[in-house]
Coordinates of C-alpha atoms in Angstrom, one line a residue:
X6 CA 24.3 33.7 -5.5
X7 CA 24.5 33.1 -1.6
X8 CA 26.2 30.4 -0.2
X9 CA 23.9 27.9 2.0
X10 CA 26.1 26.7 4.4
X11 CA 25.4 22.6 4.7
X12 CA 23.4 21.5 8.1
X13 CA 26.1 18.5 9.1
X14 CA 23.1 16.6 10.8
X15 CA 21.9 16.2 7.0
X16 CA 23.8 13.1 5.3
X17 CA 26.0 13.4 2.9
X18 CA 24.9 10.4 0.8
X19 CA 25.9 9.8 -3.4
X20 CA 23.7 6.9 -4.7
X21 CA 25.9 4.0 -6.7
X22 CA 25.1 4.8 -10.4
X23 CA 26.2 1.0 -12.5
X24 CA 24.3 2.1 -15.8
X25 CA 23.2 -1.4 -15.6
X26 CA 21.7 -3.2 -18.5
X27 CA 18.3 -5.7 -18.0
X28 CA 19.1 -8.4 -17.5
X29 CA 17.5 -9.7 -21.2
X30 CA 20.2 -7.7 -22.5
X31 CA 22.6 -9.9 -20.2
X32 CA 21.7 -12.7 -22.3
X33 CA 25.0 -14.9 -24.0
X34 CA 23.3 -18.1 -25.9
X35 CA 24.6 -21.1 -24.6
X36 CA 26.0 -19.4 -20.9
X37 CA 24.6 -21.2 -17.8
X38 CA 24.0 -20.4 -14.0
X39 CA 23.1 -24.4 -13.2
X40 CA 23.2 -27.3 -14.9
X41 CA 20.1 -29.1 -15.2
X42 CA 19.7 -32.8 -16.1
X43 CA 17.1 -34.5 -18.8
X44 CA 13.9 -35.3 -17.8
X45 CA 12.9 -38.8 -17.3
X46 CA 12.5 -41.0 -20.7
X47 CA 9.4 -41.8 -19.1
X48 CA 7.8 -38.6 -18.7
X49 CA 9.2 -37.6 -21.9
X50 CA 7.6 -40.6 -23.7
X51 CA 4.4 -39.7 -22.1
X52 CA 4.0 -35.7 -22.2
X53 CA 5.0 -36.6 -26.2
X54 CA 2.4 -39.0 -26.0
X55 CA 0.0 -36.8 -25.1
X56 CA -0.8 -39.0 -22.1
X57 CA 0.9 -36.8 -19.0
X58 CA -1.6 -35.9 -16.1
X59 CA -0.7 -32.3 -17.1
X60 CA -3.4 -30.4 -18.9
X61 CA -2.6 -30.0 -22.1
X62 CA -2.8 -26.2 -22.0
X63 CA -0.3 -26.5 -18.9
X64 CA 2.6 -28.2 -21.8
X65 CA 4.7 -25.3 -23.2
X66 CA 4.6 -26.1 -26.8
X67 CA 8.6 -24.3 -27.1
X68 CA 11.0 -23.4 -24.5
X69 CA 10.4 -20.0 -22.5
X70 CA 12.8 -17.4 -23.7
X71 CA 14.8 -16.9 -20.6
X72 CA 18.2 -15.1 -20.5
X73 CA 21.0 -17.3 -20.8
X74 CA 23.4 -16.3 -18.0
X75 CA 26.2 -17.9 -15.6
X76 CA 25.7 -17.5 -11.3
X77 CA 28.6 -14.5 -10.7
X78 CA 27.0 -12.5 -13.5
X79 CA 23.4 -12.9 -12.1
X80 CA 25.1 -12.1 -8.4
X81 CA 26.5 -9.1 -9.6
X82 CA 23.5 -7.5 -11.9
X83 CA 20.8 -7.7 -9.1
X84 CA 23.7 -6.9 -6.1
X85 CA 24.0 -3.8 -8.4
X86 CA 20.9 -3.0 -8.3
X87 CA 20.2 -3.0 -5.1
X88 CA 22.7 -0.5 -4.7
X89 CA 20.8 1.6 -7.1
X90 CA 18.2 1.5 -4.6
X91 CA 16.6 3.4 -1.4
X92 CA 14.1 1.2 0.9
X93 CA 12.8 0.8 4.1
X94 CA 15.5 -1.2 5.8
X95 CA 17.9 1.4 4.2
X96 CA 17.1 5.0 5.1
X97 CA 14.8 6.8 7.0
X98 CA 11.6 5.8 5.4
X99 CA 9.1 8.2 6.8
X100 CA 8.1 9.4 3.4
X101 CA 5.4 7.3 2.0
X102 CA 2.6 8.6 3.4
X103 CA -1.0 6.7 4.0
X104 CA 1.2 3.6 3.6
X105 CA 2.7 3.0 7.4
X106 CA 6.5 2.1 6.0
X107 CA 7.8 0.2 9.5
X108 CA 10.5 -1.9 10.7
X109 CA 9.8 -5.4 10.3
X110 CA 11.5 -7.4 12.9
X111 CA 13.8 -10.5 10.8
X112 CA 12.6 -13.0 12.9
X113 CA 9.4 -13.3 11.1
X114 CA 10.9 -13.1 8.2
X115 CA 12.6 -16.5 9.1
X116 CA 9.0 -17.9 10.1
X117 CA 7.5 -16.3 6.4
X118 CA 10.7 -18.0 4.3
X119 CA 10.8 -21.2 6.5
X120 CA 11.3 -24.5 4.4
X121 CA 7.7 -25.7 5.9
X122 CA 6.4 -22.3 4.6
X123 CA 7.8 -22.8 1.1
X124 CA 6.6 -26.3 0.4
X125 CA 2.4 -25.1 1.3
X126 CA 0.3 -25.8 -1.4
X127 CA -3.3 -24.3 -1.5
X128 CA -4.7 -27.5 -2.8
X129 CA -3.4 -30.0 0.2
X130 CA -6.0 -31.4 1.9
X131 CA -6.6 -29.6 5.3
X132 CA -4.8 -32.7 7.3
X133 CA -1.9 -31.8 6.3
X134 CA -2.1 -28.0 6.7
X135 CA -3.8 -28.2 10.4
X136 CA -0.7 -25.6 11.7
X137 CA -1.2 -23.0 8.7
X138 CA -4.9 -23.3 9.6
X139 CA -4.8 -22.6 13.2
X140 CA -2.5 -19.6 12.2
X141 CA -5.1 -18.3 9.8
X142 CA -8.1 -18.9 12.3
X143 CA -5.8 -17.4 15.4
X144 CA -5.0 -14.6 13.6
X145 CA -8.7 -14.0 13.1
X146 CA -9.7 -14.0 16.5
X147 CA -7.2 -11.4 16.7
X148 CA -8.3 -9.1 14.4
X149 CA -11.6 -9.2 15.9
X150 CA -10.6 -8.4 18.7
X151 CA -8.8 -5.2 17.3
X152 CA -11.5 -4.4 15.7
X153 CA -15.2 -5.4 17.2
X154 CA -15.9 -7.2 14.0
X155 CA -17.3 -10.7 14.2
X156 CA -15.6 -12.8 10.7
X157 CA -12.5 -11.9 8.6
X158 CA -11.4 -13.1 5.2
X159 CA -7.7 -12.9 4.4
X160 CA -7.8 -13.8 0.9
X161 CA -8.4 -10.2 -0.4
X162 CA -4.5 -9.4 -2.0
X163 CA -4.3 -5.9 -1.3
X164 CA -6.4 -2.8 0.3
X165 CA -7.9 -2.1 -2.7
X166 CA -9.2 -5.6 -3.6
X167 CA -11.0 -5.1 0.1
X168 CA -12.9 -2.4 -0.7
X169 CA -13.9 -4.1 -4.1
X170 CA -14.6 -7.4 -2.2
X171 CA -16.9 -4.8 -0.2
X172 CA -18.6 -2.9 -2.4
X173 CA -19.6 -6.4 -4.1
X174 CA -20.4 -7.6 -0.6
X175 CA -23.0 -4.5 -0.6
X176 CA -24.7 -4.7 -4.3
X177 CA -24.8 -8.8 -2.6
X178 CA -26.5 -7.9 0.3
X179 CA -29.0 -5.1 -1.2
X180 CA -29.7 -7.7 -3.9
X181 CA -30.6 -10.6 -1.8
X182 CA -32.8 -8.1 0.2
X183 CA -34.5 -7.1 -3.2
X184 CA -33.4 -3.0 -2.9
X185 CA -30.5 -3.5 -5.8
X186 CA -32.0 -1.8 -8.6
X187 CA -33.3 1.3 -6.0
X188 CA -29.6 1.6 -3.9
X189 CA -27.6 2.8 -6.5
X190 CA -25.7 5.4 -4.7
X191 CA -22.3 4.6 -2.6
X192 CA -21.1 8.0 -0.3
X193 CA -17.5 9.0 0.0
X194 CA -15.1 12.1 0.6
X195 CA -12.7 13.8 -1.2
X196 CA -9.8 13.2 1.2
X197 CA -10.6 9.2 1.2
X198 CA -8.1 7.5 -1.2
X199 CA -9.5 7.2 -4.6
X200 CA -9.8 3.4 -4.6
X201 CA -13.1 4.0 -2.6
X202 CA -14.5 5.8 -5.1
X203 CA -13.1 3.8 -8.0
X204 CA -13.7 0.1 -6.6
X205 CA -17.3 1.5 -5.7
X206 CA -17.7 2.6 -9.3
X207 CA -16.5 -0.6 -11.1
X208 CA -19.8 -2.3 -9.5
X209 CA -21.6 0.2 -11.1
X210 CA -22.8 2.3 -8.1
X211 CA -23.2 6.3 -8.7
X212 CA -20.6 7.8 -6.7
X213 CA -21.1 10.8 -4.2
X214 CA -18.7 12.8 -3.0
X215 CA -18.7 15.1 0.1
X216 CA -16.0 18.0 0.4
X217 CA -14.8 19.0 3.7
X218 CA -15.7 21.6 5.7
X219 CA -13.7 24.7 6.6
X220 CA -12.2 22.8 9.5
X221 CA -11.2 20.2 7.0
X222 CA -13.4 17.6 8.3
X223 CA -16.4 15.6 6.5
X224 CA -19.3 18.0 6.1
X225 CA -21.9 16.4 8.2
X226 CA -24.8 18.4 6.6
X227 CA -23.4 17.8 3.1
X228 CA -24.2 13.8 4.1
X229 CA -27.8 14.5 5.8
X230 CA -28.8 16.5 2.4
X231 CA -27.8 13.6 0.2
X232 CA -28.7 10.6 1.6
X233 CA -32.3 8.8 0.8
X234 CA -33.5 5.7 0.3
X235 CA -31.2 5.2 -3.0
X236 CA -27.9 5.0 -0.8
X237 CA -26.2 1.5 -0.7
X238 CA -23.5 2.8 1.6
X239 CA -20.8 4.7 3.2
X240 CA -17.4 3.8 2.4
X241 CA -14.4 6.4 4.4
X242 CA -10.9 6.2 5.4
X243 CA -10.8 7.8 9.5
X244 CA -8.5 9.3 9.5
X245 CA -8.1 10.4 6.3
X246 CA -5.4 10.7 4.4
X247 CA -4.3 14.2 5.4
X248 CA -4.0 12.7 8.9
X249 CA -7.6 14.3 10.6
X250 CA -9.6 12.3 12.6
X251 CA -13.3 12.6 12.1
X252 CA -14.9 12.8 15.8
X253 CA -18.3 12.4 14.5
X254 CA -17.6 9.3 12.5
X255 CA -20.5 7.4 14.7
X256 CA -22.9 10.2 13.7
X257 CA -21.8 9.9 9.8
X258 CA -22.6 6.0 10.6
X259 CA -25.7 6.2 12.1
X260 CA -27.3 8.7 9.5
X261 CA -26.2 6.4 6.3
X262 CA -27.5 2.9 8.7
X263 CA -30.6 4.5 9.8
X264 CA -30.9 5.1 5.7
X265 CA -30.6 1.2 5.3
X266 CA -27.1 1.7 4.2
X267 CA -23.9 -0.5 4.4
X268 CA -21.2 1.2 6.2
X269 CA -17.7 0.1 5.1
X270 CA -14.1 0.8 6.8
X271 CA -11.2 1.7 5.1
X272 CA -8.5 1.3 8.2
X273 CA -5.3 1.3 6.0
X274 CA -4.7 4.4 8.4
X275 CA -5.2 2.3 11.1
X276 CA -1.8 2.7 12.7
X277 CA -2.8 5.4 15.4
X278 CA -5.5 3.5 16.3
X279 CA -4.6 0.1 17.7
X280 CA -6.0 -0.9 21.2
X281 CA -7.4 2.8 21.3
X282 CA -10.9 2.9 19.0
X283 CA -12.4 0.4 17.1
X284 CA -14.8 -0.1 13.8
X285 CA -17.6 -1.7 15.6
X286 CA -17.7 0.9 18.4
X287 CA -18.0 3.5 15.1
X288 CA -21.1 1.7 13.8
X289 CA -19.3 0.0 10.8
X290 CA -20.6 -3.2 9.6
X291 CA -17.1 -3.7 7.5
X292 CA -13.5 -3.0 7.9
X293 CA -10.1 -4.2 6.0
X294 CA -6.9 -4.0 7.7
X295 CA -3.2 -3.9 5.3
X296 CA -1.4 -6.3 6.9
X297 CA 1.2 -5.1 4.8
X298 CA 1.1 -2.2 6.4
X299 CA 0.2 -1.4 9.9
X300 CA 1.0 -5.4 10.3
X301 CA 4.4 -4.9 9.7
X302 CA 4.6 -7.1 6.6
X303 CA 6.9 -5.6 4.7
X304 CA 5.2 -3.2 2.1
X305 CA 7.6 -4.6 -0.9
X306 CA 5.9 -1.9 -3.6
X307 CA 2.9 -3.4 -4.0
X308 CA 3.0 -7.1 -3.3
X309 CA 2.8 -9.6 -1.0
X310 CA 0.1 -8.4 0.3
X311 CA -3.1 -8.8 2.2
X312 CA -6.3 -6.6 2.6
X313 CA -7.7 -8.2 5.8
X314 CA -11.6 -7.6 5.4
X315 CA -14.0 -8.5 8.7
X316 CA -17.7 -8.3 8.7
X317 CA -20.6 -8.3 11.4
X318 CA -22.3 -11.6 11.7
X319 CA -25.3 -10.2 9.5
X320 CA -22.1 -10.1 6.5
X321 CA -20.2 -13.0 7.1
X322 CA -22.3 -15.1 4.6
X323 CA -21.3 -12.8 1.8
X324 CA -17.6 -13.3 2.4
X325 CA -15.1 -14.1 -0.3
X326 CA -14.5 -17.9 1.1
X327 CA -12.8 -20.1 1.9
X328 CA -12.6 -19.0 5.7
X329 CA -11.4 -21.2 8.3
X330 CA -13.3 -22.9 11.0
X331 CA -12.2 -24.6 13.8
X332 CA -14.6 -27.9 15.7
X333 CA -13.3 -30.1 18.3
X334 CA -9.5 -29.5 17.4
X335 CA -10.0 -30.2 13.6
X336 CA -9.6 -26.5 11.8
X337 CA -10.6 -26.9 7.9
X338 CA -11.8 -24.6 5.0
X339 CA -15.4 -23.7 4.9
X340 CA -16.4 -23.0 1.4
X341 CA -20.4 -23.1 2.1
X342 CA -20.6 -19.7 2.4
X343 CA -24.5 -18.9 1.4
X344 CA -24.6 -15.7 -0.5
X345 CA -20.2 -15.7 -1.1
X346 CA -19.3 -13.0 -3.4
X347 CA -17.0 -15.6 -4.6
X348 CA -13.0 -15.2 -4.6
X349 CA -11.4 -11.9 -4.9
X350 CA -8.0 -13.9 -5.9
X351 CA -6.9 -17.3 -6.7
X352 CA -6.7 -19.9 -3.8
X353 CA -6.7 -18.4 0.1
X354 CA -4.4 -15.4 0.0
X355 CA -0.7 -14.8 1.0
X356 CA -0.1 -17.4 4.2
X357 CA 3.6 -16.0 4.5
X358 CA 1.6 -12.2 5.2
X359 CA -0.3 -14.1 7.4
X360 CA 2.2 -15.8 9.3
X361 CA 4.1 -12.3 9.8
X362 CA 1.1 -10.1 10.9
X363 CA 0.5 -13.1 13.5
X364 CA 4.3 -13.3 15.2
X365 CA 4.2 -9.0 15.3
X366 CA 0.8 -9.5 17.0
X367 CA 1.8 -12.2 19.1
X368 CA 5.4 -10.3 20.1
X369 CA 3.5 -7.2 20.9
X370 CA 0.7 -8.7 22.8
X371 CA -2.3 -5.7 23.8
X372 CA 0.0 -3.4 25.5
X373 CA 2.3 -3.8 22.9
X374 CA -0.3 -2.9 19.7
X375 CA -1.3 0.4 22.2
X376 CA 2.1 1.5 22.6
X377 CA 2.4 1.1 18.6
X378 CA -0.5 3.5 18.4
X379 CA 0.8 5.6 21.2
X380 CA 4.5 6.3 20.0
X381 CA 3.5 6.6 16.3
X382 CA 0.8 9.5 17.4
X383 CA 4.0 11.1 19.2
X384 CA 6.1 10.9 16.5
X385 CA 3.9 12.1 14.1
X386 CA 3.0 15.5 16.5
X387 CA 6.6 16.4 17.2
X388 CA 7.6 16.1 13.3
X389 CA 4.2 18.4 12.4
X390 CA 5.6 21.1 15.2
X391 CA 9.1 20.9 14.0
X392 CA 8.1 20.8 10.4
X393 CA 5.5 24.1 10.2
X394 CA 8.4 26.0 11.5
X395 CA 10.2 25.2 8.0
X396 CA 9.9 28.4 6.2
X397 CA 7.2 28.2 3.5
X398 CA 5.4 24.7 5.2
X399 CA 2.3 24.3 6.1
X400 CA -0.8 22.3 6.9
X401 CA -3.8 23.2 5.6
X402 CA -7.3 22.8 7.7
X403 CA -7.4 21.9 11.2
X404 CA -4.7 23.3 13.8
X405 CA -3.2 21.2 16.7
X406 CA -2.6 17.7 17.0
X407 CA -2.7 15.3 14.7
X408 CA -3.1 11.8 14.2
X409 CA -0.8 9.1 12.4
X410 CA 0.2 11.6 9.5
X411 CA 0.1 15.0 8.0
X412 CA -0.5 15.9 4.2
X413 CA 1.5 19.1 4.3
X414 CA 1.7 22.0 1.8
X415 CA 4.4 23.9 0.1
X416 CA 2.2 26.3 -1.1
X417 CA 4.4 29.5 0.0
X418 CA 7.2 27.9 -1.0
X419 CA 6.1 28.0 -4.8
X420 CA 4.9 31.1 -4.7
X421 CA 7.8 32.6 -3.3
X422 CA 10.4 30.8 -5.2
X423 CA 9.0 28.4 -7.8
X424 CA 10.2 25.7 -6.3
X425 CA 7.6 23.0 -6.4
X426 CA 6.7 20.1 -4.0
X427 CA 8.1 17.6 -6.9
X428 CA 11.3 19.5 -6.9
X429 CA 11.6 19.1 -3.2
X430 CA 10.8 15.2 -3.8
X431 CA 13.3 15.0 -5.9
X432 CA 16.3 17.0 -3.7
X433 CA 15.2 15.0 -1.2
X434 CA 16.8 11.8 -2.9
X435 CA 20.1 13.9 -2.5
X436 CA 20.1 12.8 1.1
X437 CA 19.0 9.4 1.2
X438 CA 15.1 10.1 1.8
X439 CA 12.4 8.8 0.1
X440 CA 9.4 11.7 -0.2
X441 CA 5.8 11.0 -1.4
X442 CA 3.6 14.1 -2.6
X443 CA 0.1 13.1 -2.5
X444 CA -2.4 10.7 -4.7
X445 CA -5.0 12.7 -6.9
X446 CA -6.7 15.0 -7.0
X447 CA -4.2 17.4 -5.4
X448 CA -7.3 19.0 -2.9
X449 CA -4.3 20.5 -0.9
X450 CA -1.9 22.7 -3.2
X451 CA 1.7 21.7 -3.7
X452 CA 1.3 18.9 -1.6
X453 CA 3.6 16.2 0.6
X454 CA 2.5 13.7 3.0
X455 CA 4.9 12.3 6.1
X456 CA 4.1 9.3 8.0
X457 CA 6.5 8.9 10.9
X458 CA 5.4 5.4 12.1
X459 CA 6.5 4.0 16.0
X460 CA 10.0 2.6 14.4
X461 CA 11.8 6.0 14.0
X462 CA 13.7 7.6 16.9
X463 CA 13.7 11.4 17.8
X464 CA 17.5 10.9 16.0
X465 CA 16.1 9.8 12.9
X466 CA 12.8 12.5 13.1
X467 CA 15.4 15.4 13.1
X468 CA 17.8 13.9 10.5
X469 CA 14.4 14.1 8.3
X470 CA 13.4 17.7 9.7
X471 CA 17.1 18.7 8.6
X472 CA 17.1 17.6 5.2
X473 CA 13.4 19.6 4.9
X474 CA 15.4 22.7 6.5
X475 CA 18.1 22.8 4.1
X476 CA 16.0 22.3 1.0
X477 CA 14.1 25.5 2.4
X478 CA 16.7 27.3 2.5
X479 CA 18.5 26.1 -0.8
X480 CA 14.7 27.2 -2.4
X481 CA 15.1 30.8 -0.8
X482 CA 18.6 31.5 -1.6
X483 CA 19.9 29.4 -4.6
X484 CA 16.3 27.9 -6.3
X485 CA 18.3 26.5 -9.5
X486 CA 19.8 24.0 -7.1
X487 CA 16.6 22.2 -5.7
X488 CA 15.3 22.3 -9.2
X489 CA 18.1 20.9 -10.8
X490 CA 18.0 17.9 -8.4
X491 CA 19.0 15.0 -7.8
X492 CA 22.4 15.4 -8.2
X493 CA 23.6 12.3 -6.5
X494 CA 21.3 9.8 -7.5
X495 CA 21.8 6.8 -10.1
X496 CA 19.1 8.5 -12.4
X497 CA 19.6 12.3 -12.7
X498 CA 16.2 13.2 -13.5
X499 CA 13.2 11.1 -15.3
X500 CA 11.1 13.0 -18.6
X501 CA 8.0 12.4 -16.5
X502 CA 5.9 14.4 -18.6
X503 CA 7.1 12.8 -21.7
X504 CA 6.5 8.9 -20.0
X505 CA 4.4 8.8 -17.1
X506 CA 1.8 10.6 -19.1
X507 CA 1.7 8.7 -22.6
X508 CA 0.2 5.2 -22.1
X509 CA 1.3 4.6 -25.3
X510 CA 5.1 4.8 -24.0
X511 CA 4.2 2.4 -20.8
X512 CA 6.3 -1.0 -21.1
X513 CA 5.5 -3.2 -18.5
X514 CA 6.8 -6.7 -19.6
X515 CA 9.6 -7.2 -21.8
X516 CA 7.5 -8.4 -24.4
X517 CA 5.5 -5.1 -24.4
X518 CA 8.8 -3.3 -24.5
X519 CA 10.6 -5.4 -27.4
X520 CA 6.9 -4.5 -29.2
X521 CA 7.0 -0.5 -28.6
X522 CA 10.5 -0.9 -29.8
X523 CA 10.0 -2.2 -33.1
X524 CA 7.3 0.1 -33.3
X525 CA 9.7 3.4 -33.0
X526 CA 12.0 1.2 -35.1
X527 CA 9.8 1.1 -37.8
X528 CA 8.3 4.8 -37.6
X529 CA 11.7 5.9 -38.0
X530 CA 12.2 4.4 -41.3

């Protein structure tokens, strides 16, 4: 066995390992973190009496079943589990591809958790709420601006409820037009993230999909031989998520419009495109933006967050409402939408996104959102020419430049020494980086997908590049080591196949869990 001699620019990092309990297993009857005092006699009398202004289905009929636990013992369990934990503020977060992890400035985070913020309530009448409002409505001009479209909607709570508000948005529009029953078609591509297809599908549209070319780009003969008068639209991420940029997009437009199609955006790659290109100027008629994302709201695995969805004028009575309008100083929610698709989500969306997506905007002003785009392009092309000269990397399709990431392959690294892209993923928690492979289906083989972003330095690029290196060469000359991996990490290694695989195994509230328990308990016996 050789010795790999360790690069010192990769960092030596050992993860805190607590072997912490839930905190439902923390629970000690009778221990408490506050002291609470009794209700009112008078609201006691009357919730008893069945005469509160609750609704009755509102009135817990027992006490919730919460664990019982003092202040320093709540302190502790969470502070140790943040240890426990790698994020974007903590390490070099580059990793999670397609989902533009960036530095969120603290300032807005002081607007977002603001005491005014915190006491909003989605049912106070718009008088009171006139500064939230004008956020809202400011932040919409904005994002037409950014992106030639004429309304947005901010109540869709993720990028995925977007494209579902817009596929519903096209069955509305085909419907009230009369073609419904005959556009049953919806057009996508393989390298488009599969919420596209799958949002498309839930509204019952026949879903098409076009494979690349041998350039990697969408086959633009593949779209002319099956589009006809039963399309209802053209939904595609540009770029996609292996990082290419379609030139032709406004060809790919025109071809499904001239069809009397529905062409529909999905910009969560959006980041290498600020201030440079624009939906409208591609011939969409809808686009959603993650302000979660390339807004730099904090991504927070999967929540808070807001799918920002603009439509042409022609659209904008089939928005989700309410939208904000603004006449003679007075801004207010407009709920007479004609043809509204209805609410995606409860109430108006997340106003603390909001609020965050405006102040970056606001900070960065035009020049500012270019340079974004600029210096994220940048980084992503010097850490695709360092990376494919990483023994056994590559990038499959296209050669030279790309744009805001790269879906890379380690292809010839499993052939030649077994070790797998999920192996690398999880040697790569050795140093303190996160690493994402790819969402399926797996088109390119043994895939991993980097998104640099404009917050990362050329320091922190080559602290990434180096922790690549050394895996390689750990693969070629010592294999057992990558995969055995992670060795530093709270969790040596998860039984994915035995888990992730079995939905019968999947626990996701205590409840369920306690329930699956028993279960085992009682098979056993």
């Amino acid at each position: 066995m050789k010795k790999i001699k360790r690069d010192r620019s990769v960092r030596d990092f050992h993860q805190a390992k607590w072997d912490e309990p839930i905190i439902f297993e923390l629970h000690q009857p009778g221990e408490r973190g506050v002291s609470i005092t009794a209700a009112n006699p008078v609201i006691v009398k009357a919730v008893g009496n069945g005469v509160s202004n609750l609704p009755s289905h509102l009135i817990r009929k027992q006490a919730p079943k919460l664990p019982e636990i003092a202040q320093n013992r709540v302190l502790r369990h969470y502070l140790r589990l943040s240890q426990e934990t790698l994020g974007a503020d903590f390490n070099v977060e580059i990793g999670q591809g397609t989902c533009t992890m960036k530095y969120s400035p603290k300032v807005n985070e002081e607007f977002a958790k603001s005491s005014k913020m915190a006491s909003l309530h989605p049912l106070q009448d718009d008088r009171t709420v006139q500064g939230m409002l004008e956020v809202i409505y400011q932040l919409d001009l904005y994002m037409r601006e950014i992106s030639g479209m004429d309304y947005f909607s901010f109540q869709p709570g993720s990028g995925t409820q977007s494209l579902f508000a817009m596929a519903s948005i096209v069955r509305a529009y085909h419907e009230a037009n009369g073609e419904a029953d005959q556009r049953d078609e919806m057009i996508t591509t393989i390298f488009s993230h599969p919420s596209q297809a799958a949002t498309a599908a839930v509204k019952g549209y026949k879903i098409i999909t076009l494979d690349p070319d041998e350039d990697g780009f969408p086959d633009i003969n593949k779209l002319k031989a099956v589009v006809s008068e039963r399309t209802a639209g053209f939904v595609v991420a540009n770029p996609e998520d292996t990082g290419i940029y379609n030139p032709k997009i406004k060809e790919f437009t025109k071809i499904v419009r001239d069809a009397g199609g529905i062409c529909y955006y999905d910009q969560a790659n959006a980041n290498g495109l600020l201030g440079i290109t624009r939906a409208k100027e591609a011939g969409f008629d809808m686009c959603f933006f993650n302000l979660h994302k390339t807004f730099s709201t904090p991504h927070a695995c999967g929540g808070p967050a807001t799918g920002a969805l603009g439509v042409v004028e022609r659209l904008k009575q089939f928005l989700p409402g309410p939208i904000v309008r603004h006449d003679a100083g007075y801004y207010s929610l407009n709920n007479n939408l004609t043809n509204s698709i209805g609410k995606v989500r409860s109430f108006h969306g997340v106003p603390q996104t909001v609020i965050r997506a405006y102040a970056w905007i606001r900070t960065l002003g035009a020049e500012g959102l270019k340079a974004v785009a600029e210096v994220a392009v940048l980084n992503n092309n010097y850490l695709y020419h360092k990376i494919l000269k990483i023994r056994g990397a590559s990038a499959p399709y296209i050669k030279g430049s790309r744009l805001e990431q790269v879906r890379y392959s380690w292809e010839q690294l499993a052939r030649e020494t077994g070790v797998t892209t999920e192996d690398v993923q999880r040697r790569m928690a050795d140093f303190a980086h996160h690493y994402w492979t790819s969402h399926h289906p797996y088109v390119v083989p043994e895939p991993f997908t980097l998104e640099p972003t404009e917050s990362y330095s050329k320091a922190d690029l080559d602290e990434y590049i180096a922790s690549l290196t050394q895996i390689s060469n750990e693969a070629y000359n010592n294999p057992e080591k990558v995969k055995s991996a992670p060795h530093n990490s709270s969790i040596h290694r998860v039984d994915e196949q035995d888990y992730f695989d079995h939905p019968e195994k999947w626990a996701i509230t205590w409840r369920s869990y306690l329930k699956k328990a028993q279960k085992e308990v009682e098979v056993k016996n």
